[in-house]
């Protein structure tokens, strides 16, 4: 059972849902009268993206891209590669990039620059979690779900060794899980 590996729940499913209502409310107000294109950065953001999108009341489209950070142990390197690009053109569109976590900033700093070069009408960043203590590269972020300390979290899309993404809450793993890895 996955649950046995969790030491502590950081944000329950209910807390996440409540915060997403607030975030979506803000986004709905900010983009009133516009059409929004939501871009999910795979894989971690797929759960957040799905829940947030269903709270957006504006006309919107969705697209997905995947990136990999090379040289990665527990932190990403500055070298980012797009492993799956968007299906649609973003030129002239109002873009909201949806991420699960902002850590060193390497991934998002690179990605936002790359997407800006495709000339969207506007581009903003929305992240469920932000770990400001870990930042190496500055990243301008427009919507933040929760600011968290430097702890390794899993669940709600976030993984450890590709597992735990399916937990409905965000939690911290027991150290024994790492030790036995
Ligand atoms: C996470 C997250 C961001 C990146 C943030 O992805 O989704 O893309 O790390 O870290 P940074 O600010 O240090 O660049 P991860 O590489 O874990 O891949 P995943 O989304 O497939 O889980």
Tab-separated table of C-alpha atoms and ligand atoms in Angstrom:
chain	number	residue	atom	x	y	z
A	1	UNK	CA	0.000	0.000	0.000
A	2	UNK	CA	1.302	3.412	-0.978
A	3	UNK	CA	-0.217	5.043	2.108
A	4	UNK	CA	2.162	3.135	4.391
A	5	UNK	CA	5.109	4.979	2.868
A	6	UNK	CA	3.751	8.399	3.844
A	7	UNK	CA	5.096	9.987	7.003
A	8	UNK	CA	2.865	13.040	7.053
A	9	UNK	CA	0.176	14.634	4.945
A	10	UNK	CA	1.155	18.144	3.916
A	11	UNK	CA	-2.022	19.173	2.095
A	12	UNK	CA	-5.172	17.066	2.151
A	13	UNK	CA	-7.370	16.571	-0.918
A	14	UNK	CA	-9.885	18.981	0.656
A	15	UNK	CA	-7.258	21.675	1.278
A	16	UNK	CA	-5.999	21.365	-2.285
A	17	UNK	CA	-9.521	21.605	-3.675
A	18	UNK	CA	-10.262	24.721	-1.606
A	19	UNK	CA	-7.059	26.414	-2.755
A	20	UNK	CA	-7.769	25.522	-6.388
A	21	UNK	CA	-11.199	27.180	-6.105
A	22	UNK	CA	-9.444	30.388	-5.028
A	23	UNK	CA	-6.815	30.184	-7.756
A	24	UNK	CA	-9.367	29.451	-10.476
A	25	UNK	CA	-11.489	32.349	-9.208
A	26	UNK	CA	-8.519	34.670	-9.583
A	27	UNK	CA	-7.732	33.345	-13.077
A	28	UNK	CA	-11.379	33.631	-14.146
A	29	UNK	CA	-11.426	37.267	-13.038
A	30	UNK	CA	-8.034	38.153	-14.563
A	31	UNK	CA	-8.897	36.690	-17.972
A	32	UNK	CA	-12.564	37.738	-18.117
A	33	UNK	CA	-13.605	38.290	-21.734
A	34	UNK	CA	-10.593	36.404	-23.076
A	35	UNK	CA	-9.959	32.902	-24.313
A	36	UNK	CA	-7.263	31.068	-22.453
A	37	UNK	CA	-4.846	28.367	-23.553
A	38	UNK	CA	-3.674	26.217	-20.657
A	39	UNK	CA	-0.360	24.451	-21.114
A	40	UNK	CA	0.442	21.550	-18.820
A	41	UNK	CA	4.098	20.700	-18.268
A	42	UNK	CA	4.207	16.917	-18.015
A	43	UNK	CA	4.336	14.780	-16.206
A	44	UNK	CA	3.887	16.148	-12.710
A	45	UNK	CA	1.221	18.720	-13.519
A	46	UNK	CA	-1.370	16.388	-15.023
A	47	UNK	CA	-3.479	16.053	-11.857
A	48	UNK	CA	-3.349	19.748	-11.000
A	49	UNK	CA	-4.077	20.638	-14.621
A	50	UNK	CA	-7.146	18.396	-14.735
A	51	UNK	CA	-8.609	19.773	-11.508
A	52	UNK	CA	-7.765	23.419	-12.205
A	53	UNK	CA	-9.144	23.258	-15.757
A	54	UNK	CA	-12.501	22.026	-14.480
A	55	UNK	CA	-12.749	25.100	-12.263
A	56	UNK	CA	-12.004	27.519	-15.110
A	57	UNK	CA	-15.268	28.964	-16.395
A	58	UNK	CA	-13.776	30.816	-19.384
A	59	UNK	CA	-13.612	29.413	-22.901
A	60	UNK	CA	-10.267	27.623	-22.946
A	61	UNK	CA	-8.139	25.127	-24.816
A	62	UNK	CA	-5.514	22.790	-23.406
A	63	UNK	CA	-2.169	21.577	-24.671
A	64	UNK	CA	0.674	19.561	-23.203
A	65	UNK	CA	4.435	19.475	-23.353
A	66	UNK	CA	7.065	17.429	-21.643
A	67	UNK	CA	10.558	18.399	-20.602
A	68	UNK	CA	13.463	16.594	-19.094
A	69	UNK	CA	16.255	18.112	-17.078
A	70	UNK	CA	19.530	16.390	-17.663
A	71	UNK	CA	22.135	15.706	-14.996
A	72	UNK	CA	19.344	15.446	-12.476
A	73	UNK	CA	19.743	13.930	-9.062
A	74	UNK	CA	17.294	15.539	-6.696
A	75	UNK	CA	17.642	18.874	-8.455
A	76	UNK	CA	17.334	19.837	-12.091
A	77	UNK	CA	20.277	21.106	-14.080
A	78	UNK	CA	20.295	24.112	-16.327
A	79	UNK	CA	20.064	21.870	-19.369
A	80	UNK	CA	16.469	21.350	-20.283
A	81	UNK	CA	15.208	19.434	-23.256
A	82	UNK	CA	11.725	19.335	-24.725
A	83	UNK	CA	10.798	15.680	-25.068
A	84	UNK	CA	7.249	16.353	-26.266
A	85	UNK	CA	6.367	19.656	-27.856
A	86	UNK	CA	2.988	21.371	-27.986
A	87	UNK	CA	0.504	20.244	-30.626
A	88	UNK	CA	-0.722	23.756	-31.389
A	89	UNK	CA	0.759	27.106	-32.293
A	90	UNK	CA	0.690	29.663	-29.454
A	91	UNK	CA	1.304	32.817	-31.478
A	92	UNK	CA	-1.167	35.559	-30.538
A	93	UNK	CA	-2.772	33.473	-27.779
A	94	UNK	CA	-3.164	34.121	-24.071
A	95	UNK	CA	-1.130	31.372	-22.450
A	96	UNK	CA	-1.151	30.056	-18.911
A	97	UNK	CA	1.618	27.573	-18.161
A	98	UNK	CA	0.549	25.086	-15.484
A	99	UNK	CA	3.242	23.432	-13.356
A	100	UNK	CA	3.152	21.264	-10.286
A	101	UNK	CA	6.285	22.586	-8.595
A	102	UNK	CA	8.788	25.384	-8.933
A	103	UNK	CA	12.097	24.420	-7.366
A	104	UNK	CA	15.496	25.633	-8.658
A	105	UNK	CA	13.722	27.513	-11.444
A	106	UNK	CA	15.927	25.950	-14.128
A	107	UNK	CA	13.079	24.242	-15.968
A	108	UNK	CA	10.619	27.116	-15.921
A	109	UNK	CA	13.173	29.804	-16.650
A	110	UNK	CA	14.200	27.935	-19.794
A	111	UNK	CA	10.670	27.006	-20.775
A	112	UNK	CA	9.117	30.455	-20.351
A	113	UNK	CA	11.895	31.956	-22.477
A	114	UNK	CA	11.343	29.368	-25.170
A	115	UNK	CA	7.569	29.909	-25.207
A	116	UNK	CA	7.898	33.719	-25.202
A	117	UNK	CA	9.982	33.441	-28.377
A	118	UNK	CA	6.898	31.945	-30.082
A	119	UNK	CA	5.119	35.301	-29.635
A	120	UNK	CA	2.017	34.562	-27.578
A	121	UNK	CA	-0.240	37.585	-26.895
A	122	UNK	CA	0.507	37.047	-23.197
A	123	UNK	CA	2.087	34.379	-21.049
A	124	UNK	CA	1.740	33.729	-17.341
A	125	UNK	CA	2.853	30.988	-14.999
A	126	UNK	CA	0.757	29.084	-12.498
A	127	UNK	CA	2.369	26.607	-10.101
A	128	UNK	CA	0.693	24.528	-7.438
A	129	UNK	CA	3.773	24.469	-5.216
A	130	UNK	CA	6.662	26.860	-4.824
A	131	UNK	CA	9.884	26.191	-2.912
A	132	UNK	CA	11.488	29.654	-2.920
A	133	UNK	CA	14.391	28.498	-0.703
A	134	UNK	CA	15.635	26.311	-3.538
A	135	UNK	CA	15.681	28.939	-6.254
A	136	UNK	CA	18.876	29.197	-8.301
A	137	UNK	CA	17.457	31.055	-11.301
A	138	UNK	CA	14.829	33.786	-10.811
A	139	UNK	CA	11.405	33.005	-12.264
A	140	UNK	CA	8.453	35.346	-12.358
A	141	UNK	CA	5.414	33.423	-11.167
A	142	UNK	CA	1.856	34.750	-11.371
A	143	UNK	CA	-0.255	32.206	-9.468
A	144	UNK	CA	1.036	30.074	-6.591
A	145	UNK	CA	-1.046	27.453	-4.804
A	146	UNK	CA	1.127	26.871	-1.760
A	147	UNK	CA	4.589	28.062	-0.747
A	148	UNK	CA	6.404	25.203	0.963
A	149	UNK	CA	9.719	24.635	2.769
A	150	UNK	CA	12.489	22.535	1.262
A	151	UNK	CA	10.931	19.115	1.873
A	152	UNK	CA	10.539	16.340	-0.647
A	153	UNK	CA	6.848	15.997	-1.368
A	154	UNK	CA	4.909	13.391	-3.326
A	155	UNK	CA	1.337	12.826	-4.412
A	156	UNK	CA	-1.219	14.740	-6.450
A	157	UNK	CA	0.937	14.297	-9.546
A	158	UNK	CA	4.330	14.538	-7.838
A	159	UNK	CA	6.520	11.458	-7.843
A	160	UNK	CA	9.378	9.694	-6.168
A	161	UNK	CA	11.025	7.338	-8.688
A	162	UNK	CA	7.897	7.794	-10.852
A	163	UNK	CA	5.572	6.457	-8.151
A	164	UNK	CA	3.091	8.081	-5.724
A	165	UNK	CA	1.635	10.410	-8.396
A	166	UNK	CA	-1.790	8.845	-7.833
A	167	UNK	CA	-2.110	9.807	-4.154
A	168	UNK	CA	-5.003	12.287	-3.838
A	169	UNK	CA	-3.079	14.424	-1.331
A	170	UNK	CA	0.434	15.883	-1.020
A	171	UNK	CA	2.615	14.212	1.578
A	172	UNK	CA	6.121	13.531	2.774
A	173	UNK	CA	7.680	10.099	2.408
A	174	UNK	CA	9.088	8.131	5.314
A	175	UNK	CA	12.909	8.217	5.223
A	176	UNK	CA	12.902	4.398	5.142
A	177	UNK	CA	11.520	4.578	1.600
A	178	UNK	CA	14.647	6.395	0.425
A	179	UNK	CA	16.982	4.212	2.465
A	180	UNK	CA	15.659	1.032	0.883
A	181	UNK	CA	15.858	2.462	-2.605
B	1	LIG	C1	9.481	18.943	-11.780
B	1	LIG	C2	8.447	20.023	-12.076
B	1	LIG	C3	9.193	21.022	-12.880
B	1	LIG	C4	10.606	20.896	-12.361
B	1	LIG	C5	10.863	22.000	-11.405
B	1	LIG	O1	9.496	18.049	-12.842
B	1	LIG	O2	7.339	19.514	-12.765
B	1	LIG	O3	9.137	20.753	-14.246
B	1	LIG	O4	10.718	19.642	-11.675
B	1	LIG	O5	12.159	21.929	-10.938
B	1	LIG	P1	13.197	23.120	-11.166
B	1	LIG	O6	12.496	24.395	-10.723
B	1	LIG	O7	14.310	22.719	-10.241
B	1	LIG	O8	13.587	23.144	-12.588
B	1	LIG	P2	10.313	16.691	-12.808
B	1	LIG	O9	11.645	16.888	-13.443
B	1	LIG	O10	10.267	16.113	-11.429
B	1	LIG	O11	9.497	15.775	-13.827
B	1	LIG	P3	7.990	15.278	-13.774
B	1	LIG	O12	7.118	16.500	-13.950
B	1	LIG	O13	7.905	14.336	-14.919
B	1	LIG	O14	7.751	14.607	-12.448
